[in-house]
mmCIF file of C-alpha atoms in Angstrom:
data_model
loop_
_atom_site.group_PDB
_atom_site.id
_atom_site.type_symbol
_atom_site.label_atom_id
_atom_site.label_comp_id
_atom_site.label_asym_id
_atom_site.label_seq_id
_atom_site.Cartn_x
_atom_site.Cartn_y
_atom_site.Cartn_z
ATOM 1 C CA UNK A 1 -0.580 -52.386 151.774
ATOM 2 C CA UNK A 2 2.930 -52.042 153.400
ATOM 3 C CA UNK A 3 4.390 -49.336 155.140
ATOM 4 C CA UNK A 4 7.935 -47.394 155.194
ATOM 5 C CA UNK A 5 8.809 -44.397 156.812
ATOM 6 C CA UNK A 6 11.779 -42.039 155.803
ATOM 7 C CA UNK A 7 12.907 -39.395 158.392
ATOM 8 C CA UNK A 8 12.206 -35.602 157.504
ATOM 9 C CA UNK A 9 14.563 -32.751 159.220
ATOM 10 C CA UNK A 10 13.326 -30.217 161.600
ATOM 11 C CA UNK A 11 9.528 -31.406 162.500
ATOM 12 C CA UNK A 12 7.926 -34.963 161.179
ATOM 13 C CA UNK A 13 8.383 -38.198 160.134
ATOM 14 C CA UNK A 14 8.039 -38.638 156.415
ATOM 15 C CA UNK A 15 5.458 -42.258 155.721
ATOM 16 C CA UNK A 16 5.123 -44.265 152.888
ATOM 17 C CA UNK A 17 2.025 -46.123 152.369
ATOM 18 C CA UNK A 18 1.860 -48.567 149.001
ATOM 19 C CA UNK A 19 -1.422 -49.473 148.472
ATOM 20 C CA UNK A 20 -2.839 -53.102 146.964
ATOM 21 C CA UNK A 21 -3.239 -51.543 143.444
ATOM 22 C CA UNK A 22 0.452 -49.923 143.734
ATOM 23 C CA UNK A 23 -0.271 -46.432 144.355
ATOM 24 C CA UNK A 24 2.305 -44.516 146.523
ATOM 25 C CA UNK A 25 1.288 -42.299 148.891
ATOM 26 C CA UNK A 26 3.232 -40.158 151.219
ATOM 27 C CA UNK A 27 2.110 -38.504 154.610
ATOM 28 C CA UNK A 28 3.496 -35.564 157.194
ATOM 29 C CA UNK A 29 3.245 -37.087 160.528
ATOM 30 C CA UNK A 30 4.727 -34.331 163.314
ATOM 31 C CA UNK A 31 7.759 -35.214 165.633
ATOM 32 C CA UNK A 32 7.039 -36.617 169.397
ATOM 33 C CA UNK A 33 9.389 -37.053 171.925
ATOM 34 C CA UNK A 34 9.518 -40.481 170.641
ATOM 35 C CA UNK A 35 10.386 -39.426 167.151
ATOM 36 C CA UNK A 36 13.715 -37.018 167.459
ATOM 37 C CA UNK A 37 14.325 -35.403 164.735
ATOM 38 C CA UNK A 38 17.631 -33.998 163.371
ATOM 39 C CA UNK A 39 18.187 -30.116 163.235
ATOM 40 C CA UNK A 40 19.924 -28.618 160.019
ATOM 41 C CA UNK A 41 20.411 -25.482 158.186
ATOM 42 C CA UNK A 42 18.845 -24.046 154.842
ATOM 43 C CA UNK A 43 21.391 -21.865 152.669
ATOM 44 C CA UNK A 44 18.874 -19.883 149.947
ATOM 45 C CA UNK A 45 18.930 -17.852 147.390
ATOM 46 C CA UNK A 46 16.482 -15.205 147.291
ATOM 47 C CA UNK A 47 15.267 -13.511 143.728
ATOM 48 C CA UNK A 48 16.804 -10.276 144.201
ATOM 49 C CA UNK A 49 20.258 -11.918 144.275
ATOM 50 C CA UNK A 50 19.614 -13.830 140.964
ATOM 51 C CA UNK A 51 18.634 -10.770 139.121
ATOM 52 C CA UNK A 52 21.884 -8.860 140.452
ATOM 53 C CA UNK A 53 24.195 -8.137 137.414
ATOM 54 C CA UNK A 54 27.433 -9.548 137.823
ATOM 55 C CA UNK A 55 30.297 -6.970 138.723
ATOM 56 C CA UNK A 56 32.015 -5.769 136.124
ATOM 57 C CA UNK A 57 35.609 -4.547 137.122
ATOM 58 C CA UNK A 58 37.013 -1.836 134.819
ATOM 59 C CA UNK A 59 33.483 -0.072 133.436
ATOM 60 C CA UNK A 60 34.065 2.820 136.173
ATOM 61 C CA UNK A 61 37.748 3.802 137.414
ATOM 62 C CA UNK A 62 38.273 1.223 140.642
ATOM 63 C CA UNK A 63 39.681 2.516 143.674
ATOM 64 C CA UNK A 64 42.892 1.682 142.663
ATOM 65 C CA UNK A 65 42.848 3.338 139.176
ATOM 66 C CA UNK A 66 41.600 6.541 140.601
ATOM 67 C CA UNK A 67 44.298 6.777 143.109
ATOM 68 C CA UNK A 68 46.775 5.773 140.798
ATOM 69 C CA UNK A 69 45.960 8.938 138.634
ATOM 70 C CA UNK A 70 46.142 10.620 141.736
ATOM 71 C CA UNK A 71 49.686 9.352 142.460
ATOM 72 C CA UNK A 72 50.767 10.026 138.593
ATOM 73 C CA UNK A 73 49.525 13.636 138.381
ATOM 74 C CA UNK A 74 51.039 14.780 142.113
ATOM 75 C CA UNK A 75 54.245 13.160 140.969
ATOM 76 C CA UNK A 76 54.108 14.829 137.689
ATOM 77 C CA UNK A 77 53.417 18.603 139.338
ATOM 78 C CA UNK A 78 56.633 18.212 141.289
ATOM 79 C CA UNK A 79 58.547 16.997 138.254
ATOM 80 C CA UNK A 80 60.020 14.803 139.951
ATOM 81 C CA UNK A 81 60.917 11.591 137.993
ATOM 82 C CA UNK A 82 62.106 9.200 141.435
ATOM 83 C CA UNK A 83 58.553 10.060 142.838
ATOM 84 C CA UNK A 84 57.254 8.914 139.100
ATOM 85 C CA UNK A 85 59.147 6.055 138.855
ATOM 86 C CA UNK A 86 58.206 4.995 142.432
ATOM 87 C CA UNK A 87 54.616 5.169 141.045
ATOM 88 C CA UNK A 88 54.738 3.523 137.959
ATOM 89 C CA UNK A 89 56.236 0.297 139.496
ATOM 90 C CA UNK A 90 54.519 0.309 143.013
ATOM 91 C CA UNK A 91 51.128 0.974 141.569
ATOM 92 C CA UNK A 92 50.548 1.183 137.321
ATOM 93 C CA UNK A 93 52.513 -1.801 136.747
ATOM 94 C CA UNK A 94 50.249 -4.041 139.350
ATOM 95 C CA UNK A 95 47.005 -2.819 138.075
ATOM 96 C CA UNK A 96 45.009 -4.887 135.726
ATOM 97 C CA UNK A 97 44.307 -4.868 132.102
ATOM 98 C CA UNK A 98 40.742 -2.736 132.846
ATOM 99 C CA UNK A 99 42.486 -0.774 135.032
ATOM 100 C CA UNK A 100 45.700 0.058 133.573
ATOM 101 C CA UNK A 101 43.040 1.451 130.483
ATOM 102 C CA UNK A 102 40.933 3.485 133.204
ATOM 103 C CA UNK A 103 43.914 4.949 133.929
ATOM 104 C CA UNK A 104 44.538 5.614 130.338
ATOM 105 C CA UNK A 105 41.292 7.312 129.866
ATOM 106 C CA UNK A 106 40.947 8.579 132.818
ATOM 107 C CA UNK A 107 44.070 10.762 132.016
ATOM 108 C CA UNK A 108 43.077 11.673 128.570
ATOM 109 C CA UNK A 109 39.355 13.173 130.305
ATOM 110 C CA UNK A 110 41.386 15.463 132.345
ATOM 111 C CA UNK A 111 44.231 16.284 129.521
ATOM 112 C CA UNK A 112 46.581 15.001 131.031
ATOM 113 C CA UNK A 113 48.495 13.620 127.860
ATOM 114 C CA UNK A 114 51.674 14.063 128.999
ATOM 115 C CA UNK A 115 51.452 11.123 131.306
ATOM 116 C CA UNK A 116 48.382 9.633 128.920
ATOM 117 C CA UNK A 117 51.426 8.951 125.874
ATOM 118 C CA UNK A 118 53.569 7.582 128.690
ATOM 119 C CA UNK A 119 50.814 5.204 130.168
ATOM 120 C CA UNK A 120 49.951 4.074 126.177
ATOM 121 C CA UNK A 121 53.712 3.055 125.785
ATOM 122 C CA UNK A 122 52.946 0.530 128.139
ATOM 123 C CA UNK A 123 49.502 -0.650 127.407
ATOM 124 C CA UNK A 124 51.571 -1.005 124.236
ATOM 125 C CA UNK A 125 53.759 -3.603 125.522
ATOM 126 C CA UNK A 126 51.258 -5.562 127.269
ATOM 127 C CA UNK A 127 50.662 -9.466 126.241
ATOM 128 C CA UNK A 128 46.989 -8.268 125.824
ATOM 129 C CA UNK A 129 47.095 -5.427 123.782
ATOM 130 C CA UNK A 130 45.505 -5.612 120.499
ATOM 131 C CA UNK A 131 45.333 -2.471 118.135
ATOM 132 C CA UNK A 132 42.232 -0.449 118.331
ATOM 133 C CA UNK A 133 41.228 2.615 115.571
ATOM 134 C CA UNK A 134 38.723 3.744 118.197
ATOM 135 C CA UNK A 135 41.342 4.439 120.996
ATOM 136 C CA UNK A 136 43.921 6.146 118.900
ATOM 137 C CA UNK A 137 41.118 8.479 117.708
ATOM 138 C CA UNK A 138 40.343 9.651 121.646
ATOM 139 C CA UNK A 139 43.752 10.051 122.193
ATOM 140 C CA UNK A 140 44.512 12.144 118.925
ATOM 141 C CA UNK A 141 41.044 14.346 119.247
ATOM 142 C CA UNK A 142 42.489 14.942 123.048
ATOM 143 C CA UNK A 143 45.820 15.761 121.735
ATOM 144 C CA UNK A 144 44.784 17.727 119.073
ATOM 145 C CA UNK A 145 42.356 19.637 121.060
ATOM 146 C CA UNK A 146 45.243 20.896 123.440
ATOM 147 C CA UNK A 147 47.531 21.738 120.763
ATOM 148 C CA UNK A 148 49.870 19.076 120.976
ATOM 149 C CA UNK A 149 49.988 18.204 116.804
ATOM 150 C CA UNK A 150 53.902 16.704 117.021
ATOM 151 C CA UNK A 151 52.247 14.475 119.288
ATOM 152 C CA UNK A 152 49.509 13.773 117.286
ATOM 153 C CA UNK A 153 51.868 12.847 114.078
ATOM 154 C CA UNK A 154 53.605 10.694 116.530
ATOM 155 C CA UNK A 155 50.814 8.586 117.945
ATOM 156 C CA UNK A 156 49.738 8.523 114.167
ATOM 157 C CA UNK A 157 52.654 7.078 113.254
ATOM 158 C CA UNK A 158 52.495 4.116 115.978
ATOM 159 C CA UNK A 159 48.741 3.561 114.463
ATOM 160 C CA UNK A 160 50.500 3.064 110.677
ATOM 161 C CA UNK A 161 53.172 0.888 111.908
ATOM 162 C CA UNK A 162 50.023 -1.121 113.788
ATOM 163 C CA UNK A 163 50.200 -4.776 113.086
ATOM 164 C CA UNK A 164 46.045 -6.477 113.101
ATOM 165 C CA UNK A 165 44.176 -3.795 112.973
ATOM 166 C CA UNK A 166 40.687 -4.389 112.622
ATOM 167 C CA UNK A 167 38.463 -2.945 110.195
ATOM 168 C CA UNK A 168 36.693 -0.206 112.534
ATOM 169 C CA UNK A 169 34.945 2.078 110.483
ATOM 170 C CA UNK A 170 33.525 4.194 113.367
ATOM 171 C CA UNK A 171 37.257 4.853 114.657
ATOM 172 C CA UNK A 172 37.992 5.646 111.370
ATOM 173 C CA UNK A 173 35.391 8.060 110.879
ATOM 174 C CA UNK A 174 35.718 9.556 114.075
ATOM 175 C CA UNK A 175 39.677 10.134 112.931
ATOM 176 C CA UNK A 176 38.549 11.971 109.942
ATOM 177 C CA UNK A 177 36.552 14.353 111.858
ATOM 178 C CA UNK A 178 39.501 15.431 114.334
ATOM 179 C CA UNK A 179 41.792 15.412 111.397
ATOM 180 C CA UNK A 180 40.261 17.547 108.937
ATOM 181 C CA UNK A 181 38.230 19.937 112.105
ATOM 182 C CA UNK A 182 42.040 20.472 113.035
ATOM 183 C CA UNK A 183 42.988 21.207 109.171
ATOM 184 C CA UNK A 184 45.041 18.121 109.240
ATOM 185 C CA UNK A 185 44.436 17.293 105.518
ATOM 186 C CA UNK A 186 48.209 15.399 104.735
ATOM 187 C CA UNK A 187 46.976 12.961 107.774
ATOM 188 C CA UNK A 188 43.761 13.103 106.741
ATOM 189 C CA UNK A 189 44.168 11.599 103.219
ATOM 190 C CA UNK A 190 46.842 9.002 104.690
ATOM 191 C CA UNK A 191 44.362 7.645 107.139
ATOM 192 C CA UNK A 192 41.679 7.329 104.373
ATOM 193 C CA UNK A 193 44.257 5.066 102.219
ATOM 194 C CA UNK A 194 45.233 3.187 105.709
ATOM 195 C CA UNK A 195 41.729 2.576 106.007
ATOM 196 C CA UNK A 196 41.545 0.834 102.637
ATOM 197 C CA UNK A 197 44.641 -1.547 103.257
ATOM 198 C CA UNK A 198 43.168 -2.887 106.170
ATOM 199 C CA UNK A 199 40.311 -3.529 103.887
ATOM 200 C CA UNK A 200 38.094 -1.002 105.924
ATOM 201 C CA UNK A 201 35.870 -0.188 103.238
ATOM 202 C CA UNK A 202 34.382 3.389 103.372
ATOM 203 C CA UNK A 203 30.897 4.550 104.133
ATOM 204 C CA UNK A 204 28.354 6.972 102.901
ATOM 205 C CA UNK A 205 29.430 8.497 106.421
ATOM 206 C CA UNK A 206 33.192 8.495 105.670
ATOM 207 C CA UNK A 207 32.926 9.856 101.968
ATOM 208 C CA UNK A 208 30.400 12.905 104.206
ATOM 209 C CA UNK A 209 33.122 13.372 106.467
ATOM 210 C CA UNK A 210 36.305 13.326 104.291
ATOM 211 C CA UNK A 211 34.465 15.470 100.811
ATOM 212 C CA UNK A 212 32.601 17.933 102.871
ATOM 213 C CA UNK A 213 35.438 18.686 105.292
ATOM 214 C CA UNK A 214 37.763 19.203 102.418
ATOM 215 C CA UNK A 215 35.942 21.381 100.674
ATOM 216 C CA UNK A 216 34.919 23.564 103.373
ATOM 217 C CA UNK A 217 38.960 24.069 104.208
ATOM 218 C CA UNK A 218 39.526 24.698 99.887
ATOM 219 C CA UNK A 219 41.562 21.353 99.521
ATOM 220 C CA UNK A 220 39.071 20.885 96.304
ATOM 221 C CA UNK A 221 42.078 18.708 94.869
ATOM 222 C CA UNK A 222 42.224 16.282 97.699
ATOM 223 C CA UNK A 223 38.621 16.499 97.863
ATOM 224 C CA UNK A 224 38.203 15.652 93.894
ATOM 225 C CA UNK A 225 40.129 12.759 94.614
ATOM 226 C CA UNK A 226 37.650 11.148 97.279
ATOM 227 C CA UNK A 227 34.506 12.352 95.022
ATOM 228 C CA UNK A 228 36.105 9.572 92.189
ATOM 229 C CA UNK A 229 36.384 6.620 94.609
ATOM 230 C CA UNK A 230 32.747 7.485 96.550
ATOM 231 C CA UNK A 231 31.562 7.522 92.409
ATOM 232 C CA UNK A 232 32.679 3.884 92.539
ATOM 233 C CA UNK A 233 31.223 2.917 95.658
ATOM 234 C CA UNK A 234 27.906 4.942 94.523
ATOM 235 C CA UNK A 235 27.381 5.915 91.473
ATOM 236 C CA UNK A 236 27.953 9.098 89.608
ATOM 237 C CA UNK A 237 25.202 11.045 91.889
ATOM 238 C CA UNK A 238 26.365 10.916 94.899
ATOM 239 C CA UNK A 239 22.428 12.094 96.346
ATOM 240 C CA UNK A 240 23.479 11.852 99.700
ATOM 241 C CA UNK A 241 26.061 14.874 99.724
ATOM 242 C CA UNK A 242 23.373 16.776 98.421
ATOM 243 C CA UNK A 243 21.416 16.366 101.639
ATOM 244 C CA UNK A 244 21.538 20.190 102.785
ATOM 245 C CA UNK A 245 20.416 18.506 106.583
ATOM 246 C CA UNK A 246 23.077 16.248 106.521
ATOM 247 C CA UNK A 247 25.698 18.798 105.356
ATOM 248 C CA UNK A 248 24.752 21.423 107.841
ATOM 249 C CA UNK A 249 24.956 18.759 110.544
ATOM 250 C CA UNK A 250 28.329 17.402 109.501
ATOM 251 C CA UNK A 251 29.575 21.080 108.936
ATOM 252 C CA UNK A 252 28.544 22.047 112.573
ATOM 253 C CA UNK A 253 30.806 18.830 113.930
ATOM 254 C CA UNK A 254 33.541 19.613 111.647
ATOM 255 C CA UNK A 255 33.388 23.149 112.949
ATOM 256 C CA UNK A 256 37.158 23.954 114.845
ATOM 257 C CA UNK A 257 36.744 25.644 118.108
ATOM 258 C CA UNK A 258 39.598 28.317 117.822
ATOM 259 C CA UNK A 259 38.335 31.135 119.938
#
């Protein structure tokens, strides 16, 4: 049997023992005077910190983003473009690409769109920005919803001239709604055929949206029109337009608050 012994921190001496058939054996043996032992510090990690979700900057307006909006909307009250300008470079064009779309959204929730369309020319112009359906629909439902419909054929002309733009049916959809709620039918039909070049293919949802809206607002010639292509998607039946549930729901959404 032979012996070794391995020092253990804080309290004890660690000892081997290797017995005649080879088993290993290991044994605490507490620290004497005659056995200092060496002092030393245990970092941890406790199970509340491992189930912590990692911070995710950009989800909720940061500090900076809020008082950035803050900045732009005082500014824009006095109409004064120095003060503006002063913002825009000393605290928009430092903010990051989470941020700088806060902002964006952040402006668009309290209708601000004046300074929302200027804040979108530059997200425009950033290395990062990539072309989405779904943001051009919250900023033309906000637009349209204040009355602002050159603006809205404006921003809808940035979206045509759009180079990569993904295939995002729900954006799409959720133009048609604002479109034709806002008796936009021209736009309307134009989106539906930008939707096809982009090789967004339309859903039972879209050919609901687009047939039922025109109809309700008369345009039974545009609406004729959509009936033929949903024929080729679905047959000559079309059952799901005749859902009176689905209608009435779709109807109440399409409905235009004008009062």
């Amino acid at each position: 049997m032979s012996l070794s012994a391995i020092r253990a921190p804080f309290f004890s001496l660690l000892l081997k023992t290797t017995e005649l058939n080879g088993t290993t054996r290991w044994s605490l043996q507490p620290a004497t005077a005659t056995t200092p032992s060496r002092r030393c510090v245990i970092v941890g990690t406790s199970v509340r910190s491992k189930n912590r979700r990692p911070l995710q900057k950009g989800r909720n307006p940061s500090i900076e983003a809020i008082q950035t909006v803050q900045a732009l909307k005082r500014a824009n009250i006095k109409k004064d473009q120095r003060l503006l300008d002063q913002v825009w470079e000393s605290k928009l064009s430092r903010l990051l690409k989470l941020d700088l779309i806060a902002v964006l959204r952040e402006l668009l929730r309290q209708n601000e769109c004046e300074l929302a369309l200027k804040v979108f020319e530059d997200v425009r112009k950033e290395y990062w920005y990539k072309p989405r359906v779904s943001l051009y629909a919250e900023m033309i439902t906000v637009l349209a919803s204040n009355g602002l419909f050159e603006d809205v054929e404006l921003l809808y002309s940035y979206l045509k001239a759009e180079h990569g733009l993904n295939p995002e049916i729900e954006g799409f959809n959720a133009l048609f709604k604002t479109l034709i709620s806002f008796n936009r039918t021209e736009l309307a039909m134009e989106c539906y055929y930008l939707m096809k070049e982009v090789g967004c293919e339309p859903d039972k949802s879209s050919f609901k949206i687009i047939i039922t809206g025109l109809e309700s607002n008369g345009e039974t010639k545009f609406s004729a029109m959509v009936r033929q292509d949903a024929q080729m998607y679905y047959g000559e039946c079309l059952e799901f337009l005749e859902e009176e549930e689905i209608m009435n729901q779709i109807l109440r959404e399409l409905c235009p608050k004008r009062t």
